[in-house]
Amino acid sequence: MPLEAEIPARLSSVRGRLERAAAAAGRNPRDVRLVAVSKTFGVDYVRAAAAAGQVDFGENRVQEAVGKMEQARGLSLRWHLIGHLQANKARKAAAAFSCIHSIDGADLLHRVDRAAIEAGTRPDALVQVDLAGEPTKHGARPEELEDVFAAARSCEAVHVVGLMVLPPLFEDPEETRPYFRRLREIRDTLAAGGVPPPMLAQLSMGMSHDFEVAVQEGATIVRVGSAIFGERTRE
Ligand SMILES: *Cc1c(COP(=O)(O)O)cnc(C)c1O
C-alpha cells in the first residue's frame, strides 16, 4: 500500500494527539494550528492531506515550495515557510507564502516587507529565536529581539504575529521542554516591555516527536512532518 493512502489515518491520529494534549493542558484545541510539513514529499501527498481537510502546509525551501504551490493551485491552501530564508529569496517568498516563520533579523524583515509591498501581498511573519547559540542554527538571538520588533512596527505589508523556535534535537521531548518554556517567557518579557499583543500572538514550536510538550508550554502553531507523511530521506 503506498503511504499516500495512509495519510488520512495518520493525519487524524496526529489531530487526535493534538486534541488530547490541548485538553490535558486545559487549552482549546482550536487555539493550536497544525501545519503539515510536506518538504521533500511530492504534490500527491499534499493533495491526499488536503482531501482529508488539511489547509496549512510547511516547506523549508522556497523553490521546492513554489513548484508544489503551482501544482496544487485551486486547492486554496495556506503555505508556511519554515526553513531558513536567504535574503536573495525574499522577493519570491514574500510573493508566495502566507506565513514566513524564519525572520532572523531586522534587515531580513525590512527586505521581506519591501518585497511584499511590491508583490501586493500581506504575509504574516514570525521571528525565529536562536536559543541554543549553535553555529548551524538560524534565528535572532534574544538580545536582538528588541530591534526586530522595533522594525516590525514600521512594516507596511508584513504582519509580525509571533515567535518561532527550532530547538536542538533531543530524543526525549522532556529535554526540549526548557526551550519551549524559554520561548514563552521571552514572549511574556517582550509583552511586558510594550510590544503590541498582536505581534506576539503566535508561538510556533513543536514537531512530530515533541508537539504534545510544546502544546503544554503554549504552542499555537505546531509543525508536523514525519508523523503525517512518513520518514524523509533528506531534509
Ligand atoms: C522538517 C521540519 C519540521 C517537521 O519535522 P518532523 O520531525 O518531521 O515533524 C518542523 N519544523 C522545521 C523548521 C522543520 O524543518
mmCIF file of N, CA and C in Angstrom, residues 42-159:
data_model
loop_
_atom_site.group_PDB
_atom_site.id
_atom_site.type_symbol
_atom_site.label_atom_id
_atom_site.label_comp_id
_atom_site.label_asym_id
_atom_site.label_seq_id
_atom_site.Cartn_x
_atom_site.Cartn_y
_atom_site.Cartn_z
ATOM 1 N N GLY A 42 6.123 14.792 -2.612
ATOM 2 C CA GLY A 42 5.517 15.300 -3.832
ATOM 3 C C GLY A 42 4.122 15.847 -3.593
ATOM 4 N N VAL A 43 3.598 16.492 -4.628
ATOM 5 C CA VAL A 43 2.315 17.167 -4.502
ATOM 6 C C VAL A 43 1.176 16.165 -4.271
ATOM 7 N N ASP A 44 1.366 14.907 -4.635
ATOM 8 C CA ASP A 44 0.318 13.911 -4.369
ATOM 9 C C ASP A 44 0.066 13.768 -2.873
ATOM 10 N N TYR A 45 1.138 13.902 -2.092
ATOM 11 C CA TYR A 45 0.992 13.822 -0.639
ATOM 12 C C TYR A 45 0.222 15.033 -0.109
ATOM 13 N N VAL A 46 0.516 16.181 -0.712
ATOM 14 C CA VAL A 46 -0.205 17.400 -0.330
ATOM 15 C C VAL A 46 -1.684 17.238 -0.664
ATOM 16 N N ARG A 47 -1.966 16.739 -1.845
ATOM 17 C CA ARG A 47 -3.368 16.556 -2.251
ATOM 18 C C ARG A 47 -4.086 15.583 -1.324
ATOM 19 N N ALA A 48 -3.399 14.493 -0.953
ATOM 20 C CA ALA A 48 -4.028 13.493 -0.080
ATOM 21 C C ALA A 48 -4.371 14.114 1.281
ATOM 22 N N ALA A 49 -3.463 14.938 1.799
ATOM 23 C CA ALA A 49 -3.732 15.581 3.092
ATOM 24 C C ALA A 49 -4.823 16.640 2.947
ATOM 25 N N ALA A 50 -4.787 17.386 1.845
ATOM 26 C CA ALA A 50 -5.803 18.418 1.617
ATOM 27 C C ALA A 50 -7.191 17.783 1.499
ATOM 28 N N ALA A 51 -7.251 16.619 0.854
ATOM 29 C CA ALA A 51 -8.540 15.921 0.722
ATOM 30 C C ALA A 51 -9.061 15.498 2.090
ATOM 31 N N ALA A 52 -8.148 15.307 3.041
ATOM 32 C CA ALA A 52 -8.553 14.951 4.408
ATOM 33 C C ALA A 52 -8.753 16.202 5.269
ATOM 34 N N GLY A 53 -8.813 17.362 4.651
ATOM 35 C CA GLY A 53 -9.178 18.581 5.365
ATOM 36 C C GLY A 53 -8.019 19.446 5.824
ATOM 37 N N GLN A 54 -6.788 19.065 5.492
ATOM 38 C CA GLN A 54 -5.632 19.851 5.934
ATOM 39 C C GLN A 54 -5.465 21.095 5.054
ATOM 40 N N VAL A 55 -5.269 22.246 5.668
ATOM 41 C CA VAL A 55 -5.191 23.512 4.922
ATOM 42 C C VAL A 55 -3.786 24.126 4.977
ATOM 43 N N ASP A 56 -3.109 23.962 6.110
ATOM 44 C CA ASP A 56 -1.804 24.608 6.297
ATOM 45 C C ASP A 56 -0.675 23.623 6.001
ATOM 46 N N PHE A 57 0.239 24.052 5.139
ATOM 47 C CA PHE A 57 1.374 23.204 4.765
ATOM 48 C C PHE A 57 2.680 23.962 4.975
ATOM 49 N N GLY A 58 3.717 23.245 5.414
ATOM 50 C CA GLY A 58 5.013 23.859 5.682
ATOM 51 C C GLY A 58 6.077 23.318 4.753
ATOM 52 N N GLU A 59 6.932 24.212 4.280
ATOM 53 C CA GLU A 59 8.036 23.847 3.386
ATOM 54 C C GLU A 59 9.284 24.562 3.865
ATOM 55 N N ASN A 60 10.466 23.954 3.604
ATOM 56 C CA ASN A 60 11.678 24.630 4.065
ATOM 57 C C ASN A 60 12.534 25.194 2.927
ATOM 58 N N ARG A 61 12.136 24.932 1.687
ATOM 59 C CA ARG A 61 12.895 25.501 0.566
ATOM 60 C C ARG A 61 11.952 26.253 -0.357
ATOM 61 N N VAL A 62 12.303 27.491 -0.653
ATOM 62 C CA VAL A 62 11.407 28.357 -1.415
ATOM 63 C C VAL A 62 11.107 27.744 -2.785
ATOM 64 N N GLN A 63 12.171 27.320 -3.488
ATOM 65 C CA GLN A 63 11.998 26.837 -4.859
ATOM 66 C C GLN A 63 11.096 25.597 -4.918
ATOM 67 N N GLU A 64 11.389 24.658 -4.027
ATOM 68 C CA GLU A 64 10.587 23.420 -3.987
ATOM 69 C C GLU A 64 9.117 23.746 -3.676
ATOM 70 N N ALA A 65 8.930 24.679 -2.765
ATOM 71 C CA ALA A 65 7.574 25.023 -2.349
ATOM 72 C C ALA A 65 6.786 25.667 -3.481
ATOM 73 N N VAL A 66 7.448 26.582 -4.196
ATOM 74 C CA VAL A 66 6.746 27.298 -5.265
ATOM 75 C C VAL A 66 6.267 26.311 -6.337
ATOM 76 N N GLY A 67 7.087 25.292 -6.612
ATOM 77 C CA GLY A 67 6.674 24.263 -7.562
ATOM 78 C C GLY A 67 5.405 23.551 -7.117
ATOM 79 N N LYS A 68 5.363 23.195 -5.825
ATOM 80 C CA LYS A 68 4.169 22.496 -5.318
ATOM 81 C C LYS A 68 2.947 23.399 -5.319
ATOM 82 N N MET A 69 3.179 24.675 -4.983
ATOM 83 C CA MET A 69 2.043 25.619 -4.972
ATOM 84 C C MET A 69 1.410 25.691 -6.350
ATOM 85 N N GLU A 70 2.263 25.713 -7.374
ATOM 86 C CA GLU A 70 1.719 25.789 -8.732
ATOM 87 C C GLU A 70 0.915 24.543 -9.049
ATOM 88 N N GLN A 71 1.471 23.391 -8.657
ATOM 89 C CA GLN A 71 0.770 22.135 -8.948
ATOM 90 C C GLN A 71 -0.513 21.979 -8.133
ATOM 91 N N ALA A 72 -0.559 22.617 -6.978
ATOM 92 C CA ALA A 72 -1.732 22.472 -6.104
ATOM 93 C C ALA A 72 -2.661 23.680 -6.203
ATOM 94 N N ARG A 73 -2.429 24.503 -7.200
ATOM 95 C CA ARG A 73 -3.257 25.700 -7.386
ATOM 96 C C ARG A 73 -4.733 25.293 -7.468
ATOM 97 N N GLY A 74 -5.612 26.088 -6.870
ATOM 98 C CA GLY A 74 -7.019 25.737 -6.920
ATOM 99 C C GLY A 74 -7.481 25.042 -5.640
ATOM 100 N N LEU A 75 -6.524 24.644 -4.803
ATOM 101 C CA LEU A 75 -6.911 23.968 -3.556
ATOM 102 C C LEU A 75 -7.084 24.953 -2.394
ATOM 103 N N SER A 76 -6.799 26.206 -2.592
ATOM 104 C CA SER A 76 -6.743 27.224 -1.527
ATOM 105 C C SER A 76 -6.126 26.725 -0.225
ATOM 106 N N LEU A 77 -4.845 26.479 -0.314
ATOM 107 C CA LEU A 77 -4.066 26.070 0.850
ATOM 108 C C LEU A 77 -3.294 27.272 1.380
ATOM 109 N N ARG A 78 -2.884 27.181 2.644
ATOM 110 C CA ARG A 78 -2.002 28.205 3.211
ATOM 111 C C ARG A 78 -0.611 27.602 3.330
ATOM 112 N N TRP A 79 0.369 28.303 2.759
ATOM 113 C CA TRP A 79 1.743 27.787 2.750
ATOM 114 C C TRP A 79 2.619 28.555 3.727
ATOM 115 N N HIS A 80 3.386 27.791 4.508
ATOM 116 C CA HIS A 80 4.259 28.376 5.533
ATOM 117 C C HIS A 80 5.713 28.079 5.168
ATOM 118 N N LEU A 81 6.546 29.098 5.179
ATOM 119 C CA LEU A 81 7.983 28.873 5.016
ATOM 120 C C LEU A 81 8.585 28.672 6.397
ATOM 121 N N ILE A 82 9.088 27.448 6.645
ATOM 122 C CA ILE A 82 9.612 27.141 7.980
ATOM 123 C C ILE A 82 11.131 27.036 7.979
ATOM 124 N N GLY A 83 11.756 27.031 6.804
ATOM 125 C CA GLY A 83 13.212 26.907 6.722
ATOM 126 C C GLY A 83 13.875 28.272 6.586
ATOM 127 N N HIS A 84 15.186 28.260 6.716
ATOM 128 C CA HIS A 84 15.974 29.486 6.614
ATOM 129 C C HIS A 84 15.683 30.222 5.312
ATOM 130 N N LEU A 85 15.535 31.542 5.414
ATOM 131 C CA LEU A 85 15.271 32.352 4.222
ATOM 132 C C LEU A 85 16.502 33.184 3.892
ATOM 133 N N GLN A 86 17.080 32.919 2.726
ATOM 134 C CA GLN A 86 18.209 33.738 2.272
ATOM 135 C C GLN A 86 17.669 35.052 1.722
ATOM 136 N N ALA A 87 18.437 36.114 1.950
ATOM 137 C CA ALA A 87 17.985 37.445 1.534
ATOM 138 C C ALA A 87 17.619 37.481 0.049
ATOM 139 N N ASN A 88 18.380 36.767 -0.769
ATOM 140 C CA ASN A 88 18.100 36.849 -2.214
ATOM 141 C C ASN A 88 16.843 36.076 -2.634
ATOM 142 N N LYS A 89 16.205 35.380 -1.677
ATOM 143 C CA LYS A 89 14.941 34.695 -1.985
ATOM 144 C C LYS A 89 13.745 35.426 -1.357
ATOM 145 N N ALA A 90 14.020 36.590 -0.755
ATOM 146 C CA ALA A 90 12.969 37.297 -0.022
ATOM 147 C C ALA A 90 11.804 37.667 -0.940
ATOM 148 N N ARG A 91 12.145 38.061 -2.161
ATOM 149 C CA ARG A 91 11.119 38.513 -3.093
ATOM 150 C C ARG A 91 10.143 37.380 -3.421
ATOM 151 N N LYS A 92 10.720 36.228 -3.754
ATOM 152 C CA LYS A 92 9.896 35.062 -4.084
ATOM 153 C C LYS A 92 9.055 34.629 -2.879
ATOM 154 N N ALA A 93 9.684 34.627 -1.720
ATOM 155 C CA ALA A 93 8.986 34.163 -0.513
ATOM 156 C C ALA A 93 7.831 35.097 -0.160
ATOM 157 N N ALA A 94 8.086 36.403 -0.265
ATOM 158 C CA ALA A 94 7.049 37.379 0.095
ATOM 159 C C ALA A 94 5.847 37.272 -0.836
ATOM 160 N N ALA A 95 6.111 36.875 -2.075
ATOM 161 C CA ALA A 95 5.022 36.775 -3.040
ATOM 162 C C ALA A 95 4.216 35.494 -2.839
ATOM 163 N N ALA A 96 4.852 34.446 -2.303
ATOM 164 C CA ALA A 96 4.237 33.117 -2.363
ATOM 165 C C ALA A 96 3.643 32.605 -1.045
ATOM 166 N N PHE A 97 4.250 32.965 0.091
ATOM 167 C CA PHE A 97 3.855 32.313 1.344
ATOM 168 C C PHE A 97 2.848 33.147 2.141
ATOM 169 N N SER A 98 1.939 32.450 2.822
ATOM 170 C CA SER A 98 1.011 33.122 3.740
ATOM 171 C C SER A 98 1.717 33.519 5.018
ATOM 172 N N CYS A 99 2.689 32.690 5.408
ATOM 173 C CA CYS A 99 3.378 32.952 6.672
ATOM 174 C C CYS A 99 4.838 32.526 6.564
ATOM 175 N N ILE A 100 5.732 33.403 6.985
ATOM 176 C CA ILE A 100 7.169 33.121 6.972
ATOM 177 C C ILE A 100 7.632 33.005 8.419
ATOM 178 N N HIS A 101 8.083 31.793 8.800
ATOM 179 C CA HIS A 101 8.421 31.512 10.205
ATOM 180 C C HIS A 101 9.871 31.843 10.543
ATOM 181 N N SER A 102 10.655 32.284 9.565
ATOM 182 C CA SER A 102 12.106 32.293 9.751
ATOM 183 C C SER A 102 12.730 33.687 9.614
ATOM 184 N N ILE A 103 12.025 34.707 10.099
ATOM 185 C CA ILE A 103 12.620 36.049 10.125
ATOM 186 C C ILE A 103 13.702 36.056 11.208
ATOM 187 N N ASP A 104 14.951 36.368 10.805
ATOM 188 C CA ASP A 104 16.047 36.248 11.772
ATOM 189 C C ASP A 104 16.700 37.582 12.108
ATOM 190 N N GLY A 105 16.106 38.672 11.648
ATOM 191 C CA GLY A 105 16.683 39.969 11.994
ATOM 192 C C GLY A 105 15.909 41.097 11.320
ATOM 193 N N ALA A 106 16.245 42.326 11.737
ATOM 194 C CA ALA A 106 15.544 43.499 11.212
ATOM 195 C C ALA A 106 15.794 43.669 9.713
ATOM 196 N N ASP A 107 17.007 43.353 9.258
ATOM 197 C CA ASP A 107 17.319 43.525 7.832
ATOM 198 C C ASP A 107 16.444 42.637 6.962
ATOM 199 N N LEU A 108 16.367 41.366 7.332
ATOM 200 C CA LEU A 108 15.549 40.444 6.537
ATOM 201 C C LEU A 108 14.075 40.856 6.580
ATOM 202 N N LEU A 109 13.637 41.292 7.744
ATOM 203 C CA LEU A 109 12.238 41.713 7.877
ATOM 204 C C LEU A 109 11.933 42.885 6.942
ATOM 205 N N HIS A 110 12.817 43.884 6.930
ATOM 206 C CA HIS A 110 12.605 45.032 6.043
ATOM 207 C C HIS A 110 12.597 44.604 4.589
ATOM 208 N N ARG A 111 13.518 43.691 4.273
ATOM 209 C CA ARG A 111 13.612 43.222 2.892
ATOM 210 C C ARG A 111 12.327 42.511 2.459
ATOM 211 N N VAL A 112 11.816 41.657 3.347
ATOM 212 C CA VAL A 112 10.578 40.934 3.039
ATOM 213 C C VAL A 112 9.418 41.919 2.940
ATOM 214 N N ASP A 113 9.425 42.933 3.793
ATOM 215 C CA ASP A 113 8.346 43.918 3.750
ATOM 216 C C ASP A 113 8.356 44.675 2.420
ATOM 217 N N ARG A 114 9.547 45.114 2.001
ATOM 218 C CA ARG A 114 9.621 45.818 0.704
ATOM 219 C C ARG A 114 9.151 44.917 -0.432
ATOM 220 N N ALA A 115 9.551 43.653 -0.377
ATOM 221 C CA ALA A 115 9.158 42.707 -1.424
ATOM 222 C C ALA A 115 7.646 42.481 -1.423
ATOM 223 N N ALA A 116 7.057 42.420 -0.234
ATOM 224 C CA ALA A 116 5.611 42.204 -0.142
ATOM 225 C C ALA A 116 4.849 43.421 -0.662
ATOM 226 N N ILE A 117 5.372 44.606 -0.376
ATOM 227 C CA ILE A 117 4.734 45.820 -0.908
ATOM 228 C C ILE A 117 4.728 45.754 -2.437
ATOM 229 N N GLU A 118 5.886 45.405 -3.004
ATOM 230 C CA GLU A 118 5.976 45.311 -4.468
ATOM 231 C C GLU A 118 5.060 44.246 -5.043
ATOM 232 N N ALA A 119 4.987 43.119 -4.330
ATOM 233 C CA ALA A 119 4.178 41.995 -4.835
ATOM 234 C C ALA A 119 2.690 42.187 -4.546
ATOM 235 N N GLY A 120 2.371 43.143 -3.684
ATOM 236 C CA GLY A 120 0.972 43.351 -3.329
ATOM 237 C C GLY A 120 0.431 42.254 -2.415
ATOM 238 N N THR A 121 1.302 41.647 -1.624
ATOM 239 C CA THR A 121 0.860 40.606 -0.688
ATOM 240 C C THR A 121 0.961 41.133 0.741
ATOM 241 N N ARG A 122 0.318 40.425 1.674
ATOM 242 C CA ARG A 122 0.348 40.825 3.083
ATOM 243 C C ARG A 122 0.655 39.618 3.953
ATOM 244 N N PRO A 123 1.854 39.080 3.829
ATOM 245 C CA PRO A 123 2.162 37.858 4.589
ATOM 246 C C PRO A 123 2.291 38.095 6.091
ATOM 247 N N ASP A 124 1.962 37.048 6.849
ATOM 248 C CA ASP A 124 2.304 37.027 8.266
ATOM 249 C C ASP A 124 3.769 36.613 8.399
ATOM 250 N N ALA A 125 4.364 36.971 9.521
ATOM 251 C CA ALA A 125 5.746 36.564 9.746
ATOM 252 C C ALA A 125 5.958 36.275 11.225
ATOM 253 N N LEU A 126 6.856 35.329 11.481
ATOM 254 C CA LEU A 126 7.247 35.002 12.843
ATOM 255 C C LEU A 126 8.737 35.246 12.973
ATOM 256 N N VAL A 127 9.149 35.693 14.130
ATOM 257 C CA VAL A 127 10.565 35.911 14.369
ATOM 258 C C VAL A 127 11.139 34.634 14.978
ATOM 259 N N GLN A 128 12.088 34.035 14.258
ATOM 260 C CA GLN A 128 12.732 32.817 14.757
ATOM 261 C C GLN A 128 13.780 33.197 15.789
ATOM 262 N N VAL A 129 13.725 32.551 16.941
ATOM 263 C CA VAL A 129 14.641 32.884 18.024
ATOM 264 C C VAL A 129 15.671 31.766 18.178
ATOM 265 N N ASP A 130 16.921 32.154 18.200
ATOM 266 C CA ASP A 130 18.023 31.203 18.377
ATOM 267 C C ASP A 130 18.317 31.085 19.868
ATOM 268 N N LEU A 131 17.852 29.985 20.471
ATOM 269 C CA LEU A 131 18.019 29.803 21.913
ATOM 270 C C LEU A 131 19.210 28.935 22.258
ATOM 271 N N ALA A 132 19.785 28.295 21.250
ATOM 272 C CA ALA A 132 20.847 27.335 21.522
ATOM 273 C C ALA A 132 22.223 27.920 21.246
ATOM 274 N N GLY A 133 22.267 28.922 20.368
ATOM 275 C CA GLY A 133 23.553 29.501 20.015
ATOM 276 C C GLY A 133 24.448 28.552 19.243
ATOM 277 N N GLU A 134 23.864 27.508 18.639
ATOM 278 C CA GLU A 134 24.669 26.594 17.823
ATOM 279 C C GLU A 134 25.045 27.307 16.528
ATOM 280 N N PRO A 135 26.262 27.080 16.034
ATOM 281 C CA PRO A 135 26.702 27.801 14.836
ATOM 282 C C PRO A 135 25.830 27.502 13.606
ATOM 283 N N THR A 136 25.240 26.320 13.550
ATOM 284 C CA THR A 136 24.468 25.962 12.360
ATOM 285 C C THR A 136 23.023 26.445 12.433
ATOM 286 N N LYS A 137 22.601 26.890 13.600
ATOM 287 C CA LYS A 137 21.204 27.279 13.768
ATOM 288 C C LYS A 137 20.979 28.707 13.293
ATOM 289 N N HIS A 138 19.780 28.949 12.821
ATOM 290 C CA HIS A 138 19.432 30.286 12.374
ATOM 291 C C HIS A 138 18.490 30.929 13.377
ATOM 292 N N GLY A 139 18.339 32.210 13.252
ATOM 293 C CA GLY A 139 17.404 32.906 14.119
ATOM 294 C C GLY A 139 18.064 34.113 14.760
ATOM 295 N N ALA A 140 17.244 34.955 15.359
ATOM 296 C CA ALA A 140 17.740 36.124 16.069
ATOM 297 C C ALA A 140 18.069 35.720 17.503
ATOM 298 N N ARG A 141 19.149 36.241 18.042
ATOM 299 C CA ARG A 141 19.450 35.983 19.445
ATOM 300 C C ARG A 141 18.503 36.817 20.307
ATOM 301 N N PRO A 142 18.197 36.324 21.503
ATOM 302 C CA PRO A 142 17.230 37.034 22.342
ATOM 303 C C PRO A 142 17.547 38.525 22.496
ATOM 304 N N GLU A 143 18.826 38.877 22.596
ATOM 305 C CA GLU A 143 19.164 40.291 22.808
ATOM 306 C C GLU A 143 18.919 41.141 21.554
ATOM 307 N N GLU A 144 18.688 40.492 20.426
ATOM 308 C CA GLU A 144 18.410 41.252 19.194
ATOM 309 C C GLU A 144 16.921 41.502 18.978
ATOM 310 N N LEU A 145 16.088 40.896 19.818
ATOM 311 C CA LEU A 145 14.652 40.911 19.534
ATOM 312 C C LEU A 145 14.032 42.297 19.622
ATOM 313 N N GLU A 146 14.573 43.107 20.524
ATOM 314 C CA GLU A 146 14.027 44.452 20.662
ATOM 315 C C GLU A 146 14.117 45.207 19.324
ATOM 316 N N ASP A 147 15.270 45.071 18.674
ATOM 317 C CA ASP A 147 15.472 45.712 17.365
ATOM 318 C C ASP A 147 14.521 45.157 16.312
ATOM 319 N N VAL A 148 14.349 43.842 16.335
ATOM 320 C CA VAL A 148 13.489 43.224 15.324
ATOM 321 C C VAL A 148 12.048 43.721 15.494
ATOM 322 N N PHE A 149 11.608 43.811 16.744
ATOM 323 C CA PHE A 149 10.224 44.261 16.955
ATOM 324 C C PHE A 149 10.072 45.764 16.723
ATOM 325 N N ALA A 150 11.146 46.510 16.901
ATOM 326 C CA ALA A 150 11.089 47.922 16.512
ATOM 327 C C ALA A 150 10.883 48.001 14.994
ATOM 328 N N ALA A 151 11.612 47.152 14.258
ATOM 329 C CA ALA A 151 11.461 47.119 12.805
ATOM 330 C C ALA A 151 10.052 46.666 12.420
ATOM 331 N N ALA A 152 9.493 45.744 13.197
ATOM 332 C CA ALA A 152 8.161 45.214 12.888
ATOM 333 C C ALA A 152 7.109 46.327 12.902
ATOM 334 N N ARG A 153 7.311 47.293 13.779
ATOM 335 C CA ARG A 153 6.314 48.373 13.873
ATOM 336 C C ARG A 153 6.292 49.251 12.643
ATOM 337 N N SER A 154 7.405 49.265 11.899
ATOM 338 C CA SER A 154 7.426 50.127 10.717
ATOM 339 C C SER A 154 7.099 49.353 9.429
ATOM 340 N N CYS A 155 6.760 48.078 9.555
ATOM 341 C CA CYS A 155 6.402 47.308 8.359
ATOM 342 C C CYS A 155 5.054 47.781 7.817
ATOM 343 N N GLU A 156 4.975 47.841 6.495
ATOM 344 C CA GLU A 156 3.724 48.273 5.866
ATOM 345 C C GLU A 156 2.896 47.115 5.350
ATOM 346 N N ALA A 157 3.544 46.033 4.928
ATOM 347 C CA ALA A 157 2.805 44.909 4.332
ATOM 348 C C ALA A 157 2.881 43.641 5.177
ATOM 349 N N VAL A 158 4.009 43.434 5.820
ATOM 350 C CA VAL A 158 4.192 42.218 6.617
ATOM 351 C C VAL A 158 3.618 42.424 8.012
ATOM 352 N N HIS A 159 2.838 41.435 8.480
ATOM 353 C CA HIS A 159 2.363 41.444 9.861
ATOM 354 C C HIS A 159 3.214 40.486 10.674
#
